[in-house]
Amino acid sequence: MRGFLVTGSVLLALAGSLAAPPAGPTDLPLPDRMADTGGGTQLITAEAPGTGATTGTVTWWDRRPEGWTAAGSAPARFGANGLAEGTTRTQGTDTTPTGLYDLPFAFGVGAPSPGTRYPYRRVDDRAWWCQDNESGSYNRWVRPLPADCRAAEAEHLVAYSAQYARALVIGFNYRRPVRGRGAGIFLHVDGKGATAGCVSVPAAAMDRILAWADPARRPHIAVGTASGPTAVTRY
């Protein structure tokens, strides 16, 4: 009889464990599953279903004593040719580089959103982003356009008044630029469709992100896919 009771207890315990499995890694918030979040207490994730996708989701997160909590999310658009590993990406491929990046500064054709704390550069007719691989100003905001940066190899920011109404610079290939890897990757307002390599969100979402982002909290952006070699969790 005692042996039967012990066996029954074991069976009940097994049944309970099968019915209610313990929380696994996939149950954790996305930032808690990442290899690195940049060390700050704010994070933006831009996740696509796969490398061929041109749409996905941007979520912005706060790290609190109890863990990472989503502060907001919005539909996102990526490059017209999907996403590519940032360390091997080639300029001019219309792909969004995956990886974990800082956010150096904000800029825009319009005034900064109410509550913006980021350093904000106002775009005017003299503001450009140099993408000329032969220029000393490669992958830099320039005002005015320097003599060694060809206009045909630069982006005249004011010409994109809708997309660059407000934007954040993504620090891809920014601190120590590698020629030919790519330049001018931003988080900006949606245009008519997929981007040339940036991440874009609706205008209202961009305003919310700028009102939320606090440079003192060292926010970063992680761009990647839901799984595979370019998964957001890898960065």
mmCIF file of C-alpha atoms in Angstrom:
data_model
loop_
_atom_site.group_PDB
_atom_site.id
_atom_site.type_symbol
_atom_site.label_atom_id
_atom_site.label_comp_id
_atom_site.label_asym_id
_atom_site.label_seq_id
_atom_site.Cartn_x
_atom_site.Cartn_y
_atom_site.Cartn_z
ATOM 1 C CA MET A 1 0.000 0.000 0.000
ATOM 2 C CA ARG A 2 2.789 2.413 0.903
ATOM 3 C CA GLY A 3 4.536 1.619 -2.370
ATOM 4 C CA PHE A 4 1.351 2.438 -4.301
ATOM 5 C CA LEU A 5 1.043 5.805 -2.550
ATOM 6 C CA VAL A 6 4.612 6.723 -3.385
ATOM 7 C CA THR A 7 4.123 5.778 -7.036
ATOM 8 C CA GLY A 8 0.905 7.792 -7.179
ATOM 9 C CA SER A 9 2.622 10.830 -5.717
ATOM 10 C CA VAL A 10 5.375 10.619 -8.316
ATOM 11 C CA LEU A 11 2.829 10.321 -11.127
ATOM 12 C CA LEU A 12 0.904 13.342 -9.826
ATOM 13 C CA ALA A 13 4.107 15.352 -9.612
ATOM 14 C CA LEU A 14 5.033 14.411 -13.184
ATOM 15 C CA ALA A 15 1.580 15.293 -14.429
ATOM 16 C CA GLY A 16 1.787 18.688 -12.748
ATOM 17 C CA SER A 17 5.170 19.430 -14.304
ATOM 18 C CA LEU A 18 3.871 18.524 -17.759
ATOM 19 C CA ALA A 19 0.764 20.656 -17.348
ATOM 20 C CA ALA A 20 2.654 23.756 -16.140
ATOM 21 C CA PRO A 21 6.226 23.846 -17.483
ATOM 22 C CA PRO A 22 8.591 26.298 -15.849
ATOM 23 C CA ALA A 23 9.186 29.607 -17.605
ATOM 24 C CA GLY A 24 11.856 29.179 -20.261
ATOM 25 C CA PRO A 25 14.096 31.681 -22.077
ATOM 26 C CA THR A 26 11.467 32.340 -24.755
ATOM 27 C CA ASP A 27 9.099 33.610 -22.063
ATOM 28 C CA LEU A 28 11.489 36.400 -21.090
ATOM 29 C CA PRO A 29 11.248 39.923 -22.563
ATOM 30 C CA LEU A 30 13.346 40.253 -25.711
ATOM 31 C CA PRO A 31 16.137 42.333 -24.102
ATOM 32 C CA ASP A 32 16.607 39.666 -21.400
ATOM 33 C CA ARG A 33 17.336 37.138 -24.156
ATOM 34 C CA MET A 34 19.960 39.294 -25.862
ATOM 35 C CA ALA A 35 23.698 38.774 -25.599
ATOM 36 C CA ASP A 36 24.240 42.515 -25.030
ATOM 37 C CA THR A 37 21.955 45.520 -24.645
ATOM 38 C CA GLY A 38 24.619 48.231 -24.608
ATOM 39 C CA GLY A 39 24.844 48.696 -20.858
ATOM 40 C CA GLY A 40 22.208 51.412 -20.547
ATOM 41 C CA THR A 41 18.706 51.415 -19.110
ATOM 42 C CA GLN A 42 16.921 52.133 -22.395
ATOM 43 C CA LEU A 43 16.884 50.011 -25.537
ATOM 44 C CA ILE A 44 15.171 50.025 -28.938
ATOM 45 C CA THR A 45 14.722 46.719 -30.767
ATOM 46 C CA ALA A 46 13.954 46.608 -34.482
ATOM 47 C CA GLU A 47 12.990 43.038 -35.343
ATOM 48 C CA ALA A 48 12.081 41.550 -38.732
ATOM 49 C CA PRO A 49 10.747 38.033 -39.354
ATOM 50 C CA GLY A 50 13.734 37.186 -41.587
ATOM 51 C CA THR A 51 16.501 38.748 -43.659
ATOM 52 C CA GLY A 52 14.245 39.046 -46.706
ATOM 53 C CA ALA A 53 11.563 40.998 -44.848
ATOM 54 C CA THR A 54 10.925 44.690 -45.408
ATOM 55 C CA THR A 55 8.586 45.113 -42.430
ATOM 56 C CA GLY A 56 8.689 44.224 -38.752
ATOM 57 C CA THR A 57 8.326 45.812 -35.327
ATOM 58 C CA VAL A 58 10.171 48.496 -33.389
ATOM 59 C CA THR A 59 9.817 48.320 -29.599
ATOM 60 C CA TRP A 60 11.356 50.635 -27.048
ATOM 61 C CA TRP A 61 12.186 49.309 -23.596
ATOM 62 C CA ASP A 62 13.007 50.559 -20.096
ATOM 63 C CA ARG A 63 15.160 48.587 -17.687
ATOM 64 C CA ARG A 64 13.645 48.738 -14.222
ATOM 65 C CA PRO A 65 14.551 46.941 -10.966
ATOM 66 C CA GLU A 66 12.133 44.149 -11.886
ATOM 67 C CA GLY A 67 13.565 43.789 -15.406
ATOM 68 C CA TRP A 68 12.993 45.089 -18.930
ATOM 69 C CA THR A 69 9.541 46.504 -19.691
ATOM 70 C CA ALA A 70 8.184 47.613 -23.060
ATOM 71 C CA ALA A 71 7.404 51.334 -23.137
ATOM 72 C CA GLY A 72 5.880 51.270 -26.628
ATOM 73 C CA SER A 73 5.958 49.641 -30.036
ATOM 74 C CA ALA A 74 5.163 50.443 -33.651
ATOM 75 C CA PRO A 75 5.257 48.823 -37.090
ATOM 76 C CA ALA A 76 8.635 49.227 -38.760
ATOM 77 C CA ARG A 77 10.006 49.251 -42.288
ATOM 78 C CA PHE A 78 13.431 48.068 -43.364
ATOM 79 C CA GLY A 79 15.554 48.157 -46.500
ATOM 80 C CA ALA A 80 14.021 47.341 -49.873
ATOM 81 C CA ASN A 81 16.318 44.306 -50.062
ATOM 82 C CA GLY A 82 15.786 43.247 -46.463
ATOM 83 C CA LEU A 83 18.476 43.013 -43.801
ATOM 84 C CA ALA A 84 22.178 42.091 -43.893
ATOM 85 C CA GLU A 85 24.816 41.379 -41.262
ATOM 86 C CA GLY A 86 26.239 44.768 -40.345
ATOM 87 C CA THR A 87 29.880 43.692 -40.153
ATOM 88 C CA THR A 88 29.903 42.505 -43.762
ATOM 89 C CA ARG A 89 27.273 44.732 -45.367
ATOM 90 C CA THR A 90 28.087 46.488 -48.653
ATOM 91 C CA GLN A 91 27.115 50.085 -49.356
ATOM 92 C CA GLY A 92 24.412 50.674 -51.952
ATOM 93 C CA THR A 93 22.651 47.326 -51.450
ATOM 94 C CA ASP A 94 19.446 48.807 -49.949
ATOM 95 C CA THR A 95 19.799 46.498 -46.947
ATOM 96 C CA THR A 96 19.371 47.405 -43.294
ATOM 97 C CA PRO A 97 22.478 46.490 -41.265
ATOM 98 C CA THR A 98 21.877 44.188 -38.319
ATOM 99 C CA GLY A 99 23.715 44.661 -35.032
ATOM 100 C CA LEU A 100 23.724 46.656 -31.799
ATOM 101 C CA TYR A 101 24.408 50.378 -32.200
ATOM 102 C CA ASP A 102 24.441 53.566 -30.185
ATOM 103 C CA LEU A 103 22.390 56.624 -31.137
ATOM 104 C CA PRO A 104 24.777 59.597 -31.502
ATOM 105 C CA PHE A 105 22.284 62.455 -32.036
ATOM 106 C CA ALA A 106 18.909 63.470 -33.426
ATOM 107 C CA PHE A 107 18.108 65.755 -36.342
ATOM 108 C CA GLY A 108 15.168 66.931 -38.368
ATOM 109 C CA VAL A 109 13.673 69.286 -40.909
ATOM 110 C CA GLY A 110 11.045 70.116 -38.322
ATOM 111 C CA ALA A 111 11.408 71.330 -34.768
ATOM 112 C CA PRO A 112 12.221 68.682 -32.153
ATOM 113 C CA SER A 113 9.298 66.819 -30.654
ATOM 114 C CA PRO A 114 8.082 68.189 -27.307
ATOM 115 C CA GLY A 115 10.153 66.633 -24.551
ATOM 116 C CA THR A 116 13.144 65.771 -26.769
ATOM 117 C CA ARG A 117 16.324 65.527 -24.651
ATOM 118 C CA TYR A 118 18.692 64.319 -27.350
ATOM 119 C CA PRO A 119 21.136 66.759 -28.959
ATOM 120 C CA TYR A 120 19.107 67.916 -31.961
ATOM 121 C CA ARG A 121 20.410 69.369 -35.220
ATOM 122 C CA ARG A 122 17.964 71.330 -37.338
ATOM 123 C CA VAL A 123 18.117 70.542 -41.053
ATOM 124 C CA ASP A 124 18.310 73.437 -43.489
ATOM 125 C CA ASP A 125 19.308 73.807 -47.130
ATOM 126 C CA ARG A 126 23.020 73.584 -46.279
ATOM 127 C CA ALA A 127 22.838 70.294 -44.361
ATOM 128 C CA TRP A 128 24.020 67.071 -46.036
ATOM 129 C CA TRP A 129 25.035 63.550 -45.081
ATOM 130 C CA CYS A 130 28.267 62.636 -46.849
ATOM 131 C CA GLN A 131 28.360 59.119 -48.320
ATOM 132 C CA ASP A 132 31.358 59.667 -50.581
ATOM 133 C CA ASN A 133 33.942 56.945 -49.921
ATOM 134 C CA GLU A 134 36.715 59.249 -51.098
ATOM 135 C CA SER A 135 35.813 62.048 -48.693
ATOM 136 C CA GLY A 136 37.341 62.828 -45.319
ATOM 137 C CA SER A 137 33.767 63.410 -44.138
ATOM 138 C CA TYR A 138 32.517 59.919 -45.065
ATOM 139 C CA ASN A 139 29.427 58.963 -43.053
ATOM 140 C CA ARG A 140 29.137 62.337 -41.385
ATOM 141 C CA TRP A 141 26.667 65.218 -41.128
ATOM 142 C CA VAL A 142 28.232 68.130 -42.992
ATOM 143 C CA ARG A 143 27.146 71.750 -43.274
ATOM 144 C CA PRO A 144 27.923 73.005 -45.841
ATOM 145 C CA LEU A 145 28.946 70.263 -48.265
ATOM 146 C CA PRO A 146 32.779 70.106 -48.242
ATOM 147 C CA ALA A 147 34.753 70.326 -51.460
ATOM 148 C CA ASP A 148 35.922 66.699 -51.219
ATOM 149 C CA CYS A 149 32.380 65.273 -50.893
ATOM 150 C CA ARG A 150 30.604 65.013 -54.223
ATOM 151 C CA ALA A 151 26.943 66.032 -54.164
ATOM 152 C CA ALA A 152 26.089 62.938 -56.215
ATOM 153 C CA GLU A 153 27.562 60.855 -53.359
ATOM 154 C CA ALA A 154 25.791 62.689 -50.552
ATOM 155 C CA GLU A 155 22.254 62.996 -49.246
ATOM 156 C CA HIS A 156 20.739 66.479 -49.245
ATOM 157 C CA LEU A 157 18.737 66.047 -46.049
ATOM 158 C CA VAL A 158 16.207 68.802 -46.668
ATOM 159 C CA ALA A 159 15.085 67.015 -49.848
ATOM 160 C CA TYR A 160 13.464 64.330 -47.645
ATOM 161 C CA SER A 161 11.185 66.563 -45.648
ATOM 162 C CA ALA A 162 8.714 63.796 -44.745
ATOM 163 C CA GLN A 163 11.200 61.063 -43.817
ATOM 164 C CA TYR A 164 13.592 63.400 -42.045
ATOM 165 C CA ALA A 165 10.981 65.509 -40.319
ATOM 166 C CA ARG A 166 12.588 63.970 -37.215
ATOM 167 C CA ALA A 167 15.204 61.237 -36.979
ATOM 168 C CA LEU A 168 17.837 59.566 -34.817
ATOM 169 C CA VAL A 169 21.254 58.685 -36.196
ATOM 170 C CA ILE A 170 22.011 54.963 -35.843
ATOM 171 C CA GLY A 171 25.683 54.516 -35.040
ATOM 172 C CA PHE A 172 26.311 51.946 -37.768
ATOM 173 C CA ASN A 173 29.824 52.340 -39.253
ATOM 174 C CA TYR A 174 30.022 55.673 -37.456
ATOM 175 C CA ARG A 175 32.789 55.746 -34.848
ATOM 176 C CA ARG A 176 35.464 54.246 -37.100
ATOM 177 C CA PRO A 177 33.952 54.210 -40.598
ATOM 178 C CA VAL A 178 34.943 51.398 -42.953
ATOM 179 C CA ARG A 179 34.845 52.627 -46.550
ATOM 180 C CA GLY A 180 32.306 50.823 -48.666
ATOM 181 C CA ARG A 181 30.322 49.426 -45.746
ATOM 182 C CA GLY A 182 27.641 52.060 -45.742
ATOM 183 C CA ALA A 183 26.651 55.490 -44.557
ATOM 184 C CA GLY A 184 23.587 57.418 -43.476
ATOM 185 C CA ILE A 185 21.626 54.807 -41.512
ATOM 186 C CA PHE A 186 18.889 56.407 -39.426
ATOM 187 C CA LEU A 187 15.721 55.708 -37.471
ATOM 188 C CA HIS A 188 13.288 58.051 -39.192
ATOM 189 C CA VAL A 189 9.698 58.682 -40.230
ATOM 190 C CA ASP A 190 8.058 56.408 -42.809
ATOM 191 C CA GLY A 191 8.158 57.342 -46.468
ATOM 192 C CA LYS A 192 6.042 55.723 -49.177
ATOM 193 C CA GLY A 193 7.523 52.239 -48.778
ATOM 194 C CA ALA A 194 10.643 50.318 -47.814
ATOM 195 C CA THR A 195 13.821 52.259 -47.068
ATOM 196 C CA ALA A 196 17.264 52.358 -48.674
ATOM 197 C CA GLY A 197 18.694 50.743 -45.520
ATOM 198 C CA CYS A 198 17.316 52.754 -42.634
ATOM 199 C CA VAL A 199 14.646 51.757 -40.118
ATOM 200 C CA SER A 200 11.448 53.786 -40.333
ATOM 201 C CA VAL A 201 8.307 54.123 -38.218
ATOM 202 C CA PRO A 202 5.115 56.198 -38.393
ATOM 203 C CA ALA A 203 5.524 59.895 -37.539
ATOM 204 C CA ALA A 204 3.608 59.619 -34.267
ATOM 205 C CA ALA A 205 5.852 56.763 -33.144
ATOM 206 C CA MET A 206 8.985 58.753 -33.995
ATOM 207 C CA ASP A 207 7.724 61.595 -31.837
ATOM 208 C CA ARG A 208 7.049 59.195 -28.968
ATOM 209 C CA ILE A 209 10.520 57.689 -29.248
ATOM 210 C CA LEU A 210 12.193 61.116 -29.171
ATOM 211 C CA ALA A 211 10.134 62.167 -26.155
ATOM 212 C CA TRP A 212 11.100 58.910 -24.406
ATOM 213 C CA ALA A 213 14.813 58.645 -25.294
ATOM 214 C CA ASP A 214 17.156 60.022 -22.655
ATOM 215 C CA PRO A 215 20.864 60.191 -23.578
ATOM 216 C CA ALA A 216 21.741 60.033 -19.877
ATOM 217 C CA ARG A 217 20.317 56.497 -19.876
ATOM 218 C CA ARG A 218 22.568 55.428 -22.797
ATOM 219 C CA PRO A 219 19.967 54.005 -25.169
ATOM 220 C CA HIS A 220 21.038 51.693 -27.990
ATOM 221 C CA ILE A 221 19.222 50.123 -30.910
ATOM 222 C CA ALA A 222 19.420 46.427 -31.773
ATOM 223 C CA VAL A 223 18.456 45.558 -35.337
ATOM 224 C CA GLY A 224 17.960 41.967 -36.394
ATOM 225 C CA THR A 225 15.714 39.053 -37.199
ATOM 226 C CA ALA A 226 13.536 36.774 -35.094
ATOM 227 C CA SER A 227 15.980 33.860 -35.458
ATOM 228 C CA GLY A 228 19.085 32.678 -37.275
ATOM 229 C CA PRO A 229 22.592 34.183 -37.585
ATOM 230 C CA THR A 230 21.198 37.739 -37.626
ATOM 231 C CA ALA A 231 18.781 37.262 -34.709
ATOM 232 C CA VAL A 232 18.327 40.248 -32.419
ATOM 233 C CA THR A 233 19.146 37.970 -29.471
ATOM 234 C CA ARG A 234 22.618 37.370 -30.909
ATOM 235 C CA TYR A 235 23.673 40.979 -30.443
#
